[in-house]
Tab-separated table of C-alpha atoms in Angstrom:
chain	number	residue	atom	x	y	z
Q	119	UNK	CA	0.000	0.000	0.000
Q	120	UNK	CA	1.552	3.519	-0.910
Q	121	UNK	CA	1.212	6.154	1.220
Q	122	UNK	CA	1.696	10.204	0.807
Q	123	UNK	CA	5.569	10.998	0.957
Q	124	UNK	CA	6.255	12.258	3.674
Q	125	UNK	CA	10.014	13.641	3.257
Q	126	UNK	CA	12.337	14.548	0.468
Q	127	UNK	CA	15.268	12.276	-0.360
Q	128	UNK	CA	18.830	14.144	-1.445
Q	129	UNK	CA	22.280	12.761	-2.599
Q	130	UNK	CA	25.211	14.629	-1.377
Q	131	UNK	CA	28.585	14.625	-3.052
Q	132	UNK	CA	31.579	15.866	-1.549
Q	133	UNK	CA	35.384	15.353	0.215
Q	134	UNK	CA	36.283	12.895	2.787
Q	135	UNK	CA	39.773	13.668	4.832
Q	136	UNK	CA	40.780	13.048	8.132
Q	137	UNK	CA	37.863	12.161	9.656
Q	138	UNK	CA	35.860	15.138	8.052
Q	139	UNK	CA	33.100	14.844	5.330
Q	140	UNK	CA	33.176	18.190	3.904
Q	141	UNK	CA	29.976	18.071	1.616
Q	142	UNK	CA	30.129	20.768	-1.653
Q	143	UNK	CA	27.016	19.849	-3.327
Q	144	UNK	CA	23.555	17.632	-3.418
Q	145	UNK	CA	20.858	16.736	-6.008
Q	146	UNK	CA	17.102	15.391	-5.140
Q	147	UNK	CA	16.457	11.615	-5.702
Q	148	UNK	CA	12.587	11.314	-6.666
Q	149	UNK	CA	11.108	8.359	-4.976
Q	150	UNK	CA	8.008	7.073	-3.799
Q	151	UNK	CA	6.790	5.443	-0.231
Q	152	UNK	CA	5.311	2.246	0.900
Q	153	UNK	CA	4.370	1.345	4.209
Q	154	UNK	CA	7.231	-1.087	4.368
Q	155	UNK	CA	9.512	-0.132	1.790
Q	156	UNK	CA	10.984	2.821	-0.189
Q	157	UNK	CA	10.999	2.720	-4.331
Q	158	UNK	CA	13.973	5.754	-5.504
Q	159	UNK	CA	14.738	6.411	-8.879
Q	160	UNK	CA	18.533	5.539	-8.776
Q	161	UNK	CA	19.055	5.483	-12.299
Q	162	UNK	CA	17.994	8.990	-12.513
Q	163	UNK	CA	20.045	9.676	-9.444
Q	164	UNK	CA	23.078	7.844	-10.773
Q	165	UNK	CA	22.834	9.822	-14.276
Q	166	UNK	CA	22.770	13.443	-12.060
Q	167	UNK	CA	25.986	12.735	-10.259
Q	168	UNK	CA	27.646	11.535	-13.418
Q	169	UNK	CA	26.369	14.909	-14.910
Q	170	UNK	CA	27.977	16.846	-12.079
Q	171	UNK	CA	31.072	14.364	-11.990
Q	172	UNK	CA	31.975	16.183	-15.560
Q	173	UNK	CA	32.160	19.653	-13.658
Q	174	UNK	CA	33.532	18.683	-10.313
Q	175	UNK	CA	35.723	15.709	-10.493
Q	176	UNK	CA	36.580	16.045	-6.877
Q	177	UNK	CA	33.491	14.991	-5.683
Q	178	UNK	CA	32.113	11.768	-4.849
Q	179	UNK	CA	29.360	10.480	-3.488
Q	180	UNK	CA	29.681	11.152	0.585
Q	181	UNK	CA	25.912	10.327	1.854
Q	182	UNK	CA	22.162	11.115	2.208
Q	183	UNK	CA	19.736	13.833	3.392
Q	184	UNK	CA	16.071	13.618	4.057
Q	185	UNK	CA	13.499	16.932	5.485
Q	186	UNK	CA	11.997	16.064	8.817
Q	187	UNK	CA	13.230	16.216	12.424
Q	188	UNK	CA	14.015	12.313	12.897
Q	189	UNK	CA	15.462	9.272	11.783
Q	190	UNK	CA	12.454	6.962	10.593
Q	191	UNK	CA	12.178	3.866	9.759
Q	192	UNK	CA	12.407	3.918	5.980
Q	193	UNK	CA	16.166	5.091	6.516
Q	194	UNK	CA	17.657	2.631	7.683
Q	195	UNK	CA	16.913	1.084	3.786
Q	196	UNK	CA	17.852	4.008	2.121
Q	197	UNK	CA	21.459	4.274	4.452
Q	198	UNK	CA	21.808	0.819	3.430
Q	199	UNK	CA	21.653	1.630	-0.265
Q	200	UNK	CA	24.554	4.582	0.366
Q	201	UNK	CA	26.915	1.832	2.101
Q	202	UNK	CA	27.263	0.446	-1.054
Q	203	UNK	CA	27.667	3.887	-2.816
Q	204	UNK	CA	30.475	4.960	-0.229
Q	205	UNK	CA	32.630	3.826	3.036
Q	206	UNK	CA	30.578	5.041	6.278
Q	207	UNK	CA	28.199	7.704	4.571
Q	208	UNK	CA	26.669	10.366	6.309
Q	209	UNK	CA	23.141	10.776	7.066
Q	210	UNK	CA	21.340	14.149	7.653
Q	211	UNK	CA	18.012	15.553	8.703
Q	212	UNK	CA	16.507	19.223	8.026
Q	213	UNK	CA	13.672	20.274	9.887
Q	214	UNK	CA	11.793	22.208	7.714
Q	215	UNK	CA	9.078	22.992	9.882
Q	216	UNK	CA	11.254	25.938	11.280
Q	217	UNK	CA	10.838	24.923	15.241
Q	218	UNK	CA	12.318	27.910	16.783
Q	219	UNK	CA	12.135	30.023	14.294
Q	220	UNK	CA	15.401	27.915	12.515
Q	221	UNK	CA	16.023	25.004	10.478
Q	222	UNK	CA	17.462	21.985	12.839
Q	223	UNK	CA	20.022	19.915	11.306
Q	224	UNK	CA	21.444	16.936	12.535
Q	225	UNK	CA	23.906	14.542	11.267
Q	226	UNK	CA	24.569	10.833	11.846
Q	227	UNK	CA	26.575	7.889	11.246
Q	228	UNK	CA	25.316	4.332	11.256
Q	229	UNK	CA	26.954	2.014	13.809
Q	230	UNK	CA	26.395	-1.297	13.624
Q	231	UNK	CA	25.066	-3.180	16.705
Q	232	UNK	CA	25.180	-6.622	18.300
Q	233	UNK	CA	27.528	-9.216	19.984
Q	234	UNK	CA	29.682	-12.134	17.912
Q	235	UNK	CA	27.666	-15.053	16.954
Q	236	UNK	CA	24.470	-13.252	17.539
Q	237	UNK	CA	21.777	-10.853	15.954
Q	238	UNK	CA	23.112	-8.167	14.309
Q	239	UNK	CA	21.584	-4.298	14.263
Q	240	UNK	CA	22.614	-0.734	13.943
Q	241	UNK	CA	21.832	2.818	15.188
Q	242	UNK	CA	21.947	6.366	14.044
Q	243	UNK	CA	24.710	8.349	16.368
Q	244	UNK	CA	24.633	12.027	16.353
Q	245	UNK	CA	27.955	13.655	14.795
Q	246	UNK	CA	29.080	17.464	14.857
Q	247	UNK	CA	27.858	19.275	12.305
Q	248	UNK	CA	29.391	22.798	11.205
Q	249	UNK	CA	28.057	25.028	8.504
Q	250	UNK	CA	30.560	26.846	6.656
Q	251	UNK	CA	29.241	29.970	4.095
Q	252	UNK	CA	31.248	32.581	1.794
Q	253	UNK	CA	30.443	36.241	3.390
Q	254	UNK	CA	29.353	36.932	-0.001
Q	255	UNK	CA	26.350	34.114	0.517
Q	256	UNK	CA	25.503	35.553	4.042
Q	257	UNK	CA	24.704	39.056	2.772
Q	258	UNK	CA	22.998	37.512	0.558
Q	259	UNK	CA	20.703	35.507	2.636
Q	260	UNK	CA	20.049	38.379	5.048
Q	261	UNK	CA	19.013	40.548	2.173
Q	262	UNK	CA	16.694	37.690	1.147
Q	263	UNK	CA	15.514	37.374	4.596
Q	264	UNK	CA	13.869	40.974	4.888
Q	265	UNK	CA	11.675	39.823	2.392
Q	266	UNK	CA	10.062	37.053	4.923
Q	267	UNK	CA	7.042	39.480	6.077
Q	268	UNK	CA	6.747	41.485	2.727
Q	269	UNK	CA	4.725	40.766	0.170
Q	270	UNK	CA	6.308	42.470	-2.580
Q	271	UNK	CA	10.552	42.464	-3.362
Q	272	UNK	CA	12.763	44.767	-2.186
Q	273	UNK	CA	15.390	46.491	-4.506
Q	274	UNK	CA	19.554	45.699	-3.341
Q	275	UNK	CA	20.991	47.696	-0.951
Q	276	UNK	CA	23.797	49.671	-1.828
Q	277	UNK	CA	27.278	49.693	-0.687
Q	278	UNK	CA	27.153	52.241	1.697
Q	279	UNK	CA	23.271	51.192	3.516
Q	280	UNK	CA	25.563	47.831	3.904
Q	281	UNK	CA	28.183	49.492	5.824
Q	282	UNK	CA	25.632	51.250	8.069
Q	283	UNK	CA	23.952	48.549	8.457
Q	284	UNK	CA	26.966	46.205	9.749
Q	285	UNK	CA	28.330	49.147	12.248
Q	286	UNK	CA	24.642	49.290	13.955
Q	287	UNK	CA	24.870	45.599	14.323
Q	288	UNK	CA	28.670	45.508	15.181
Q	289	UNK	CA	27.595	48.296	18.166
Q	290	UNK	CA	24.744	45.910	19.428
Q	291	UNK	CA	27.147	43.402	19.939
Q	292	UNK	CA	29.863	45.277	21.849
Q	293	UNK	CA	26.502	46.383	23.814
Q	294	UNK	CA	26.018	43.027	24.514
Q	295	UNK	CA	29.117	42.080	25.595
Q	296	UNK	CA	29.928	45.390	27.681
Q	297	UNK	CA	25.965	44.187	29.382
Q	298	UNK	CA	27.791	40.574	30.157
Q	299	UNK	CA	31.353	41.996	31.828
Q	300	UNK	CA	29.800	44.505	33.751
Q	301	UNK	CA	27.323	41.949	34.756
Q	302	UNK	CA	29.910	39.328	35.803
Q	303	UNK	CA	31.742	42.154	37.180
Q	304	UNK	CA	29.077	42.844	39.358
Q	305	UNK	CA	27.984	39.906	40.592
Q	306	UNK	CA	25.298	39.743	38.920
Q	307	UNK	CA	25.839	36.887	36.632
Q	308	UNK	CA	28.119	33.848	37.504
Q	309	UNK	CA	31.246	33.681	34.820
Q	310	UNK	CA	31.517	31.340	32.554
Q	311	UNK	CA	34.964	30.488	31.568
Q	312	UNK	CA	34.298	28.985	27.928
Q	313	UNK	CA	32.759	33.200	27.205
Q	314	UNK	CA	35.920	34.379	29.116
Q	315	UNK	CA	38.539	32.447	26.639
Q	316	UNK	CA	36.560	33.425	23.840
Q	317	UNK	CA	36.576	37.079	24.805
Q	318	UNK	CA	40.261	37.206	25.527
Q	319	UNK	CA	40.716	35.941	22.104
Q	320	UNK	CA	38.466	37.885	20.455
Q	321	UNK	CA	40.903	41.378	22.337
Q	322	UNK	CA	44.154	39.440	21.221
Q	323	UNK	CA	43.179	39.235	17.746
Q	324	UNK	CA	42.584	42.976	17.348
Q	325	UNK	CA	45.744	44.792	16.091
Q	326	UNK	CA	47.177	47.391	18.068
Q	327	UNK	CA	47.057	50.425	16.211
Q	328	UNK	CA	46.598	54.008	17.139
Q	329	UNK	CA	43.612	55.953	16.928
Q	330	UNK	CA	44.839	58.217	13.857
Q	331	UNK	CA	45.992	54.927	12.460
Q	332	UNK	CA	42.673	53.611	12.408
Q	333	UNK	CA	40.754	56.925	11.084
Q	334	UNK	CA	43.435	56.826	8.146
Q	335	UNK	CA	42.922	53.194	7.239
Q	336	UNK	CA	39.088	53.868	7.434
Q	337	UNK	CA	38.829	56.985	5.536
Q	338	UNK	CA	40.706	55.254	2.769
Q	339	UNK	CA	38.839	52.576	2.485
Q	340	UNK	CA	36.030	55.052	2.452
Q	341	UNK	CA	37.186	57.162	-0.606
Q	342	UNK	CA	37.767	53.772	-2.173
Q	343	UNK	CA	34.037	52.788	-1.541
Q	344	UNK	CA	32.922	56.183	-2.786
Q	345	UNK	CA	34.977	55.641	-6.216
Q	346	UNK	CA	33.620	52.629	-6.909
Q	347	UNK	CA	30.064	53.679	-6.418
Q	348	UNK	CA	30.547	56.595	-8.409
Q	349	UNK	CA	32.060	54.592	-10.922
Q	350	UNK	CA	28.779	52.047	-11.002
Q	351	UNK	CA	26.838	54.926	-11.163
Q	352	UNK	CA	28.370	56.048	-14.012
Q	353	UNK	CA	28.291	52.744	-15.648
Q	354	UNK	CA	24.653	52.239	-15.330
Q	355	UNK	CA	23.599	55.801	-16.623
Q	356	UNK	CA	25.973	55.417	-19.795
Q	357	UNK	CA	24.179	51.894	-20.488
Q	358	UNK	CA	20.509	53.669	-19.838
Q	359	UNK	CA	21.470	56.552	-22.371
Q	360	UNK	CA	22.661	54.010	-24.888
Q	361	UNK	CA	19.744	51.468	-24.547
Q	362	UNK	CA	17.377	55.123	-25.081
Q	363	UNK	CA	19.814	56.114	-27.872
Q	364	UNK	CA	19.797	52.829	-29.667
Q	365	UNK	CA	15.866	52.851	-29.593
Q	366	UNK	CA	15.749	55.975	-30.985
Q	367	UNK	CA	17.597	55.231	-33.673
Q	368	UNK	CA	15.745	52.411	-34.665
Q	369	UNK	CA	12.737	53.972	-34.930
């Protein structure tokens, strides 16, 4: 008997080293569900990842994701189909019902089960798991997140809004943290020695460097800024002239 699918199925392809499954990219695997059994469309799935092998011949074939909160029982059968596919995959789960206003991801591997001579079983064990983005894809996603409660787009922020933007958020942090020492200072709040490391690092890494030094190097960077946006400016109002031109012309 078939039932309504309850979860998406995706291949992910990626670098194992060290101990570390470092996963680059993914593809969906249509399927269908059973009560008992799962039916995917590995062909299909098989010709995708030789498509992408042409364009990334790093990759390979490093484990499985599904959408829901939990391991069920259907993927167990799927895991086993990705042990053939690849030593020790890795299995993940995205809660997409956005409990706690976030997506929860979990990892796992499968670790087989049992004592010699007897009945054998395994068991989904929880692993680290560590996102790692390109600043260029966090702006990105922030910009796309102001969108969440609109109902209409919203055009790109410029350069400059950006800047603004990450000073008013860099000065509620150092709120934040000011809130927390003076806080521990006072009593208030018991330390916590894992924050205190962090902090100290966080001061060590700052190069020492004069005020004037640092109103130089930031007005610089400033009349750089300003160039280039002049510059796009420019750009785009020569390319609107010419498109006007052009139809002009043709007419």
């Amino acid at each position: 008997m078939r039932v309504k699918s309850t979860f998406f199925i995706h291949c992910f392809s990626g670098s194992a080293e060290k101990g570390v499954v470092e996963v680059t990219n993914c593809f969906c695997v249509p399927h269908k569900e059973y009560e008992d059994l799962v039916e995917a469309e590995l062909n299909y799935a098989m010709d995708l990842f030789e498509m992408n092998l042409k364009v990334n011949k790093q990759e390979s074939i490093v484990g499985w994701w599904a959408t829901g909160n939990e391991v069920t029982s259907h993927s167990s059968v799927i895991h086993e189909y990705y042990s053939r596919e690849c030593s020790n995959p890795v299995h993940m789960t995205l809660d997409t019902t956005l409990q706690g206003s976030h997506m929860g991801i979990k990892a796992y591997l499968n670790v087989p089960l049992g004592v010699p001579g007897g009945k054998q079983g395994n068991m989904f064990t929880p692993i680290p798991v560590e996102i790692v983005t390109y600043e260029p894809e966090i702006v990105a996603l922030r910009h796309c997140q102001k969108t969440v409660q609109l109902k209409k787009g919203i055009e790109p922020v410029s350069d400059l809004a950006q800047i603004g933007e990450a000073a008013e958020k860099l000065t509620g942090l150092l709120d934040a943290v000011l809130a927390y020492v003076e806080d521990v200072l006072a009593g208030r709040v018991p330390p916590d020695n894992a924050v205190g490391r962090q902090l100290l690092d966080m001061v060590h890494s700052v190069p020492a460097i004069t005020p004037e030094m640092f109103e130089n190097m930031f007005n610089s960077n400033i009349k750089d800024l300003l160039m280039v946006v002049t510059l796009c400016q420019l750009t785009k109002t020569q390319l609107q002239l010419n498109e006007k031109l052009t139809l002009l012309t043709s007419m």
